[in-house]
mmCIF file of C-alpha atoms in Angstrom:
data_model
loop_
_atom_site.group_PDB
_atom_site.id
_atom_site.type_symbol
_atom_site.label_atom_id
_atom_site.label_comp_id
_atom_site.label_asym_id
_atom_site.label_seq_id
_atom_site.Cartn_x
_atom_site.Cartn_y
_atom_site.Cartn_z
ATOM 1 C CA MET A 1 159.997 121.320 182.808
ATOM 2 C CA ASN A 2 158.291 122.226 179.570
ATOM 3 C CA ASP A 3 159.287 125.712 178.757
ATOM 4 C CA LYS A 4 158.204 126.979 175.379
ATOM 5 C CA GLN A 5 160.459 129.384 173.664
ATOM 6 C CA MET A 6 158.593 132.362 172.294
ATOM 7 C CA ASN A 7 159.729 134.406 169.416
ATOM 8 C CA PRO A 8 160.100 138.104 170.074
ATOM 9 C CA GLY A 9 156.768 139.830 169.729
ATOM 10 C CA GLN A 10 154.826 136.555 169.546
ATOM 11 C CA GLY A 11 152.925 137.279 172.742
ATOM 12 C CA PHE A 12 151.439 140.433 171.290
ATOM 13 C CA GLN A 13 150.166 139.005 167.996
ATOM 14 C CA ASN A 14 146.597 138.419 169.195
ATOM 15 C CA ARG A 15 146.232 141.572 171.249
ATOM 16 C CA THR A 16 144.191 144.399 169.762
ATOM 17 C CA LEU A 17 145.064 148.000 170.579
ATOM 18 C CA PRO A 18 142.111 150.131 171.691
ATOM 19 C CA ARG A 19 140.807 152.438 168.963
ATOM 20 C CA MET A 20 140.696 156.151 169.633
ATOM 21 C CA ILE A 21 137.212 157.523 169.021
ATOM 22 C CA PRO A 22 137.390 161.114 167.734
ATOM 23 C CA MET A 23 135.474 163.524 169.871
ATOM 24 C CA GLN A 24 133.552 166.308 168.257
ATOM 25 C CA GLN A 25 133.875 169.439 170.309
ATOM 26 C CA GLY A 26 132.464 172.829 169.561
ATOM 27 C CA VAL A 27 130.615 171.737 166.400
ATOM 28 C CA LEU A 28 127.275 173.477 165.892
ATOM 29 C CA THR A 29 124.446 171.974 163.939
ATOM 30 C CA PRO A 30 122.532 174.091 161.418
ATOM 31 C CA LYS A 31 119.562 174.155 163.805
ATOM 32 C CA GLU A 32 121.716 175.540 166.626
ATOM 33 C CA ILE A 33 123.170 178.162 164.297
ATOM 34 C CA MET A 34 119.676 179.316 163.294
ATOM 35 C CA ASP A 35 118.620 179.454 166.958
ATOM 36 C CA ILE A 36 121.590 181.682 167.787
ATOM 37 C CA PHE A 37 120.823 183.882 164.803
ATOM 38 C CA ARG A 38 117.172 184.296 165.858
ATOM 39 C CA ARG A 39 118.141 185.202 169.412
ATOM 40 C CA HIS A 40 120.621 187.855 168.290
ATOM 41 C CA ILE A 41 118.972 189.156 165.131
ATOM 42 C CA LEU A 42 118.014 192.429 166.824
ATOM 43 C CA LEU A 43 121.598 193.069 167.941
ATOM 44 C CA ILE A 44 122.888 192.264 164.452
ATOM 45 C CA PHE A 45 120.595 194.849 162.859
ATOM 46 C CA ILE A 46 121.375 197.457 165.529
ATOM 47 C CA PHE A 47 125.160 197.143 165.153
ATOM 48 C CA THR A 48 124.902 197.084 161.351
ATOM 49 C CA PHE A 49 122.864 200.293 161.411
ATOM 50 C CA LEU A 50 125.214 201.961 163.916
ATOM 51 C CA GLY A 51 128.256 200.995 161.852
ATOM 52 C CA GLY A 52 126.764 202.405 158.672
ATOM 53 C CA ALA A 53 125.621 205.609 160.373
ATOM 54 C CA THR A 54 129.011 206.113 162.030
ATOM 55 C CA GLY A 55 130.888 205.581 158.769
ATOM 56 C CA THR A 56 128.610 207.984 156.882
ATOM 57 C CA GLY A 57 128.941 210.614 159.613
ATOM 58 C CA LEU A 58 132.737 210.373 159.646
ATOM 59 C CA TRP A 59 132.791 210.681 155.855
ATOM 60 C CA PHE A 60 130.798 213.929 155.967
ATOM 61 C CA VAL A 61 132.967 215.301 158.796
ATOM 62 C CA LEU A 62 136.184 214.536 156.928
ATOM 63 C CA ALA A 63 134.721 215.959 153.714
ATOM 64 C CA ARG A 64 134.006 219.222 155.554
ATOM 65 C CA ILE A 65 137.231 219.418 157.571
ATOM 66 C CA ALA A 66 139.668 218.074 154.974
ATOM 67 C CA PRO A 67 137.994 218.053 151.536
ATOM 68 C CA LYS A 68 139.701 216.476 148.540
ATOM 69 C CA TYR A 69 139.348 217.739 144.978
ATOM 70 C CA THR A 70 140.720 216.120 141.857
ATOM 71 C CA ALA A 71 141.490 218.040 138.660
ATOM 72 C CA ARG A 72 141.995 216.017 135.489
ATOM 73 C CA THR A 73 143.174 216.868 131.998
ATOM 74 C CA TYR A 74 144.236 215.025 128.842
ATOM 75 C CA ILE A 75 147.308 215.252 126.631
ATOM 76 C CA GLU A 76 147.030 213.902 123.093
ATOM 77 C CA VAL A 77 150.057 211.893 122.026
ATOM 78 C CA LEU A 78 150.430 211.126 118.327
ATOM 79 C CA SER A 79 151.436 207.574 117.524
ATOM 80 C CA PRO A 80 155.041 206.977 116.416
ATOM 81 C CA GLY A 81 155.359 207.890 112.747
ATOM 82 C CA GLN A 82 152.164 209.963 112.802
ATOM 83 C CA SER A 83 153.262 213.581 112.506
ATOM 84 C CA ASP A 84 150.020 215.169 111.317
ATOM 85 C CA PRO A 85 146.596 213.606 111.985
ATOM 86 C CA THR A 86 145.043 215.639 109.154
ATOM 87 C CA VAL A 87 147.263 214.021 106.529
ATOM 88 C CA ILE A 88 145.585 211.006 104.945
ATOM 89 C CA GLY A 89 147.814 207.995 104.595
ATOM 90 C CA SER A 90 150.120 208.754 107.528
ATOM 91 C CA PRO A 91 151.760 205.513 108.700
ATOM 92 C CA LEU A 92 150.131 204.335 111.923
ATOM 93 C CA ALA A 93 151.914 202.249 114.503
ATOM 94 C CA ASN A 94 150.659 198.986 115.868
ATOM 95 C CA LYS A 95 148.174 199.462 118.731
ATOM 96 C CA ASP A 96 150.480 197.878 121.314
ATOM 97 C CA ILE A 97 153.458 199.902 120.117
ATOM 98 C CA ALA A 98 151.404 203.103 120.270
ATOM 99 C CA TYR A 99 150.317 202.280 123.832
ATOM 100 C CA GLU A 100 153.903 201.616 124.904
ATOM 101 C CA PHE A 101 154.875 204.957 123.395
ATOM 102 C CA ARG A 102 152.157 206.773 125.385
ATOM 103 C CA PHE A 103 153.119 204.833 128.492
ATOM 104 C CA SER A 104 156.735 205.972 128.166
ATOM 105 C CA LYS A 105 155.568 209.587 127.892
ATOM 106 C CA ALA A 106 153.362 209.213 130.981
ATOM 107 C CA THR A 107 156.348 207.803 132.854
ATOM 108 C CA LEU A 108 158.360 210.908 131.984
ATOM 109 C CA ILE A 109 155.777 213.085 133.746
ATOM 110 C CA LYS A 110 156.320 211.222 137.033
ATOM 111 C CA GLN A 111 160.109 211.370 136.827
ATOM 112 C CA GLN A 112 161.897 212.809 139.853
ATOM 113 C CA SER A 113 163.405 215.602 137.797
ATOM 114 C CA MET A 114 160.004 216.666 136.440
ATOM 115 C CA LEU A 115 158.434 216.733 139.905
ATOM 116 C CA GLN A 116 161.351 218.768 141.249
ATOM 117 C CA GLU A 117 161.016 221.221 138.374
ATOM 118 C CA LEU A 118 157.274 221.485 139.073
ATOM 119 C CA ILE A 119 157.712 222.539 142.705
ATOM 120 C CA ARG A 120 160.287 225.159 141.639
ATOM 121 C CA ARG A 121 157.659 227.006 139.632
ATOM 122 C CA GLU A 122 156.559 230.243 141.246
ATOM 123 C CA LYS A 123 152.826 229.657 140.767
ATOM 124 C CA VAL A 124 153.052 226.275 142.484
ATOM 125 C CA ARG A 125 155.101 227.677 145.375
ATOM 126 C CA GLU A 126 152.442 230.328 145.984
ATOM 127 C CA THR A 127 149.689 227.765 146.596
ATOM 128 C CA LYS A 128 148.398 226.855 150.049
ATOM 129 C CA TRP A 129 149.119 223.251 149.130
ATOM 130 C CA PHE A 130 152.850 224.000 148.846
ATOM 131 C CA LYS A 131 153.062 226.347 151.836
ATOM 132 C CA LYS A 132 151.550 223.853 154.279
ATOM 133 C CA TYR A 133 154.738 221.749 154.010
ATOM 134 C CA ASP A 134 157.035 224.531 155.338
ATOM 135 C CA ASP A 135 159.614 223.808 152.616
ATOM 136 C CA ASP A 136 159.879 220.136 153.605
ATOM 137 C CA VAL A 137 160.914 218.959 150.137
ATOM 138 C CA LEU A 138 160.999 215.272 151.045
ATOM 139 C CA LYS A 139 157.417 215.375 152.296
ATOM 140 C CA ILE A 140 156.296 217.386 149.260
ATOM 141 C CA MET A 141 157.862 214.883 146.854
ATOM 142 C CA ASP A 142 156.426 211.942 148.770
ATOM 143 C CA ASP A 143 152.868 213.328 148.653
ATOM 144 C CA LEU A 144 153.261 214.440 145.055
ATOM 145 C CA GLU A 145 154.154 210.883 144.078
ATOM 146 C CA ASP A 146 150.771 209.757 145.417
ATOM 147 C CA ASP A 147 148.547 212.727 144.537
ATOM 148 C CA LEU A 148 149.799 213.484 141.015
ATOM 149 C CA VAL A 149 148.824 210.727 138.593
ATOM 150 C CA ALA A 150 149.807 210.291 134.950
ATOM 151 C CA SER A 151 148.519 207.276 133.042
ATOM 152 C CA ALA A 152 148.278 206.240 129.414
ATOM 153 C CA ASP A 153 144.850 205.353 128.043
ATOM 154 C CA ARG A 154 145.102 202.065 126.172
ATOM 155 C CA ASN A 155 142.100 202.746 123.921
ATOM 156 C CA SER A 156 142.829 206.320 122.854
ATOM 157 C CA ASN A 157 145.701 208.655 122.001
ATOM 158 C CA PHE A 158 145.591 210.438 125.348
ATOM 159 C CA ILE A 159 147.578 210.589 128.559
ATOM 160 C CA VAL A 160 145.445 211.337 131.628
ATOM 161 C CA VAL A 161 147.019 213.712 134.162
ATOM 162 C CA SER A 162 145.295 214.364 137.492
ATOM 163 C CA MET A 163 146.062 216.043 140.807
ATOM 164 C CA THR A 164 144.248 215.681 144.143
ATOM 165 C CA CYS A 165 144.486 218.220 146.955
ATOM 166 C CA GLY A 166 142.315 220.268 149.313
ATOM 167 C CA SER A 167 141.460 223.022 146.796
ATOM 168 C CA ALA A 168 139.712 222.674 143.448
ATOM 169 C CA GLU A 169 141.483 225.760 142.062
ATOM 170 C CA GLU A 170 144.933 224.669 143.219
ATOM 171 C CA SER A 171 144.556 221.104 141.962
ATOM 172 C CA ALA A 172 143.680 222.511 138.513
ATOM 173 C CA LEU A 173 146.594 224.963 138.682
ATOM 174 C CA ILE A 174 149.106 222.227 139.542
ATOM 175 C CA VAL A 175 147.817 219.987 136.747
ATOM 176 C CA ASN A 176 148.079 222.826 134.220
ATOM 177 C CA GLN A 177 151.589 223.676 135.398
ATOM 178 C CA MET A 178 152.692 220.083 134.984
ATOM 179 C CA VAL A 179 151.170 219.828 131.499
ATOM 180 C CA ASP A 180 152.870 223.087 130.474
ATOM 181 C CA LEU A 181 156.179 221.830 131.865
ATOM 182 C CA PHE A 182 155.865 218.509 130.054
ATOM 183 C CA VAL A 183 154.889 220.018 126.696
ATOM 184 C CA LYS A 184 157.779 222.493 126.822
ATOM 185 C CA SER A 185 160.242 219.742 127.715
ATOM 186 C CA GLN A 186 159.044 217.686 124.738
ATOM 187 C CA GLN A 187 159.382 220.687 122.427
ATOM 188 C CA THR A 188 162.924 221.250 123.697
ATOM 189 C CA ASN A 189 163.803 217.609 123.032
ATOM 190 C CA VAL A 190 162.383 217.768 119.502
ATOM 191 C CA GLU A 191 164.282 220.970 118.749
ATOM 192 C CA ALA A 192 167.481 219.410 120.069
ATOM 193 C CA ASP A 193 166.966 216.327 117.850
ATOM 194 C CA VAL A 194 166.322 218.475 114.781
ATOM 195 C CA SER A 195 169.383 220.594 115.512
ATOM 196 C CA ALA A 196 171.537 217.479 115.911
ATOM 197 C CA LYS A 197 170.291 216.033 112.606
ATOM 198 C CA LEU A 198 170.946 219.304 110.792
ATOM 199 C CA SER A 199 174.448 219.451 112.210
ATOM 200 C CA GLU A 200 175.028 215.864 111.098
ATOM 201 C CA LEU A 201 173.800 216.611 107.557
ATOM 202 C CA THR A 202 175.970 219.735 107.373
ATOM 203 C CA ALA A 203 179.021 217.759 108.472
ATOM 204 C CA GLN A 204 178.338 215.112 105.799
ATOM 205 C CA GLU A 205 178.047 217.737 103.056
ATOM 206 C CA ASN A 206 181.372 219.254 104.066
#
């Protein structure tokens, strides 16, 4: 009996596995796309028009029911080392340093303590904006964080302070109250620094 010994796998050397042919499903040709577009072009224009009209109508309704007004003012901040802009030859800080200085001042306006001091002011508490919260301080502070904006202008010596609410008069009042509060706090800090330096000089002389 002539039995041939086969090595493992030898019987499969000449067999070819069937190749899987990828099937293209759901692929549209450019011609089919254009045909679909032509058939539905009227619906596309109708829904586009309705969407635009609906959005415009809602905008006018919201503007009438819940209008928003923004009051904006500017605070000039002298660059570090510049005490009097009318004096020729005053040392001027580098532009980036001056911007960082203005940015730090703008950050002070949005501090928690400044916002809390703002809503303690009698004129602010008398506004309809304040009264609508029913003394909910957390809600007031949360909305004030979003509606009161203080930012440093990179290309000028000004800080921009703005307030948005439902009344033009009250938004201007709140902005002015914040600016007054900020300016007075800066004056207090300067006076405290001067007093401390004078006390230090007096102690050195003695």
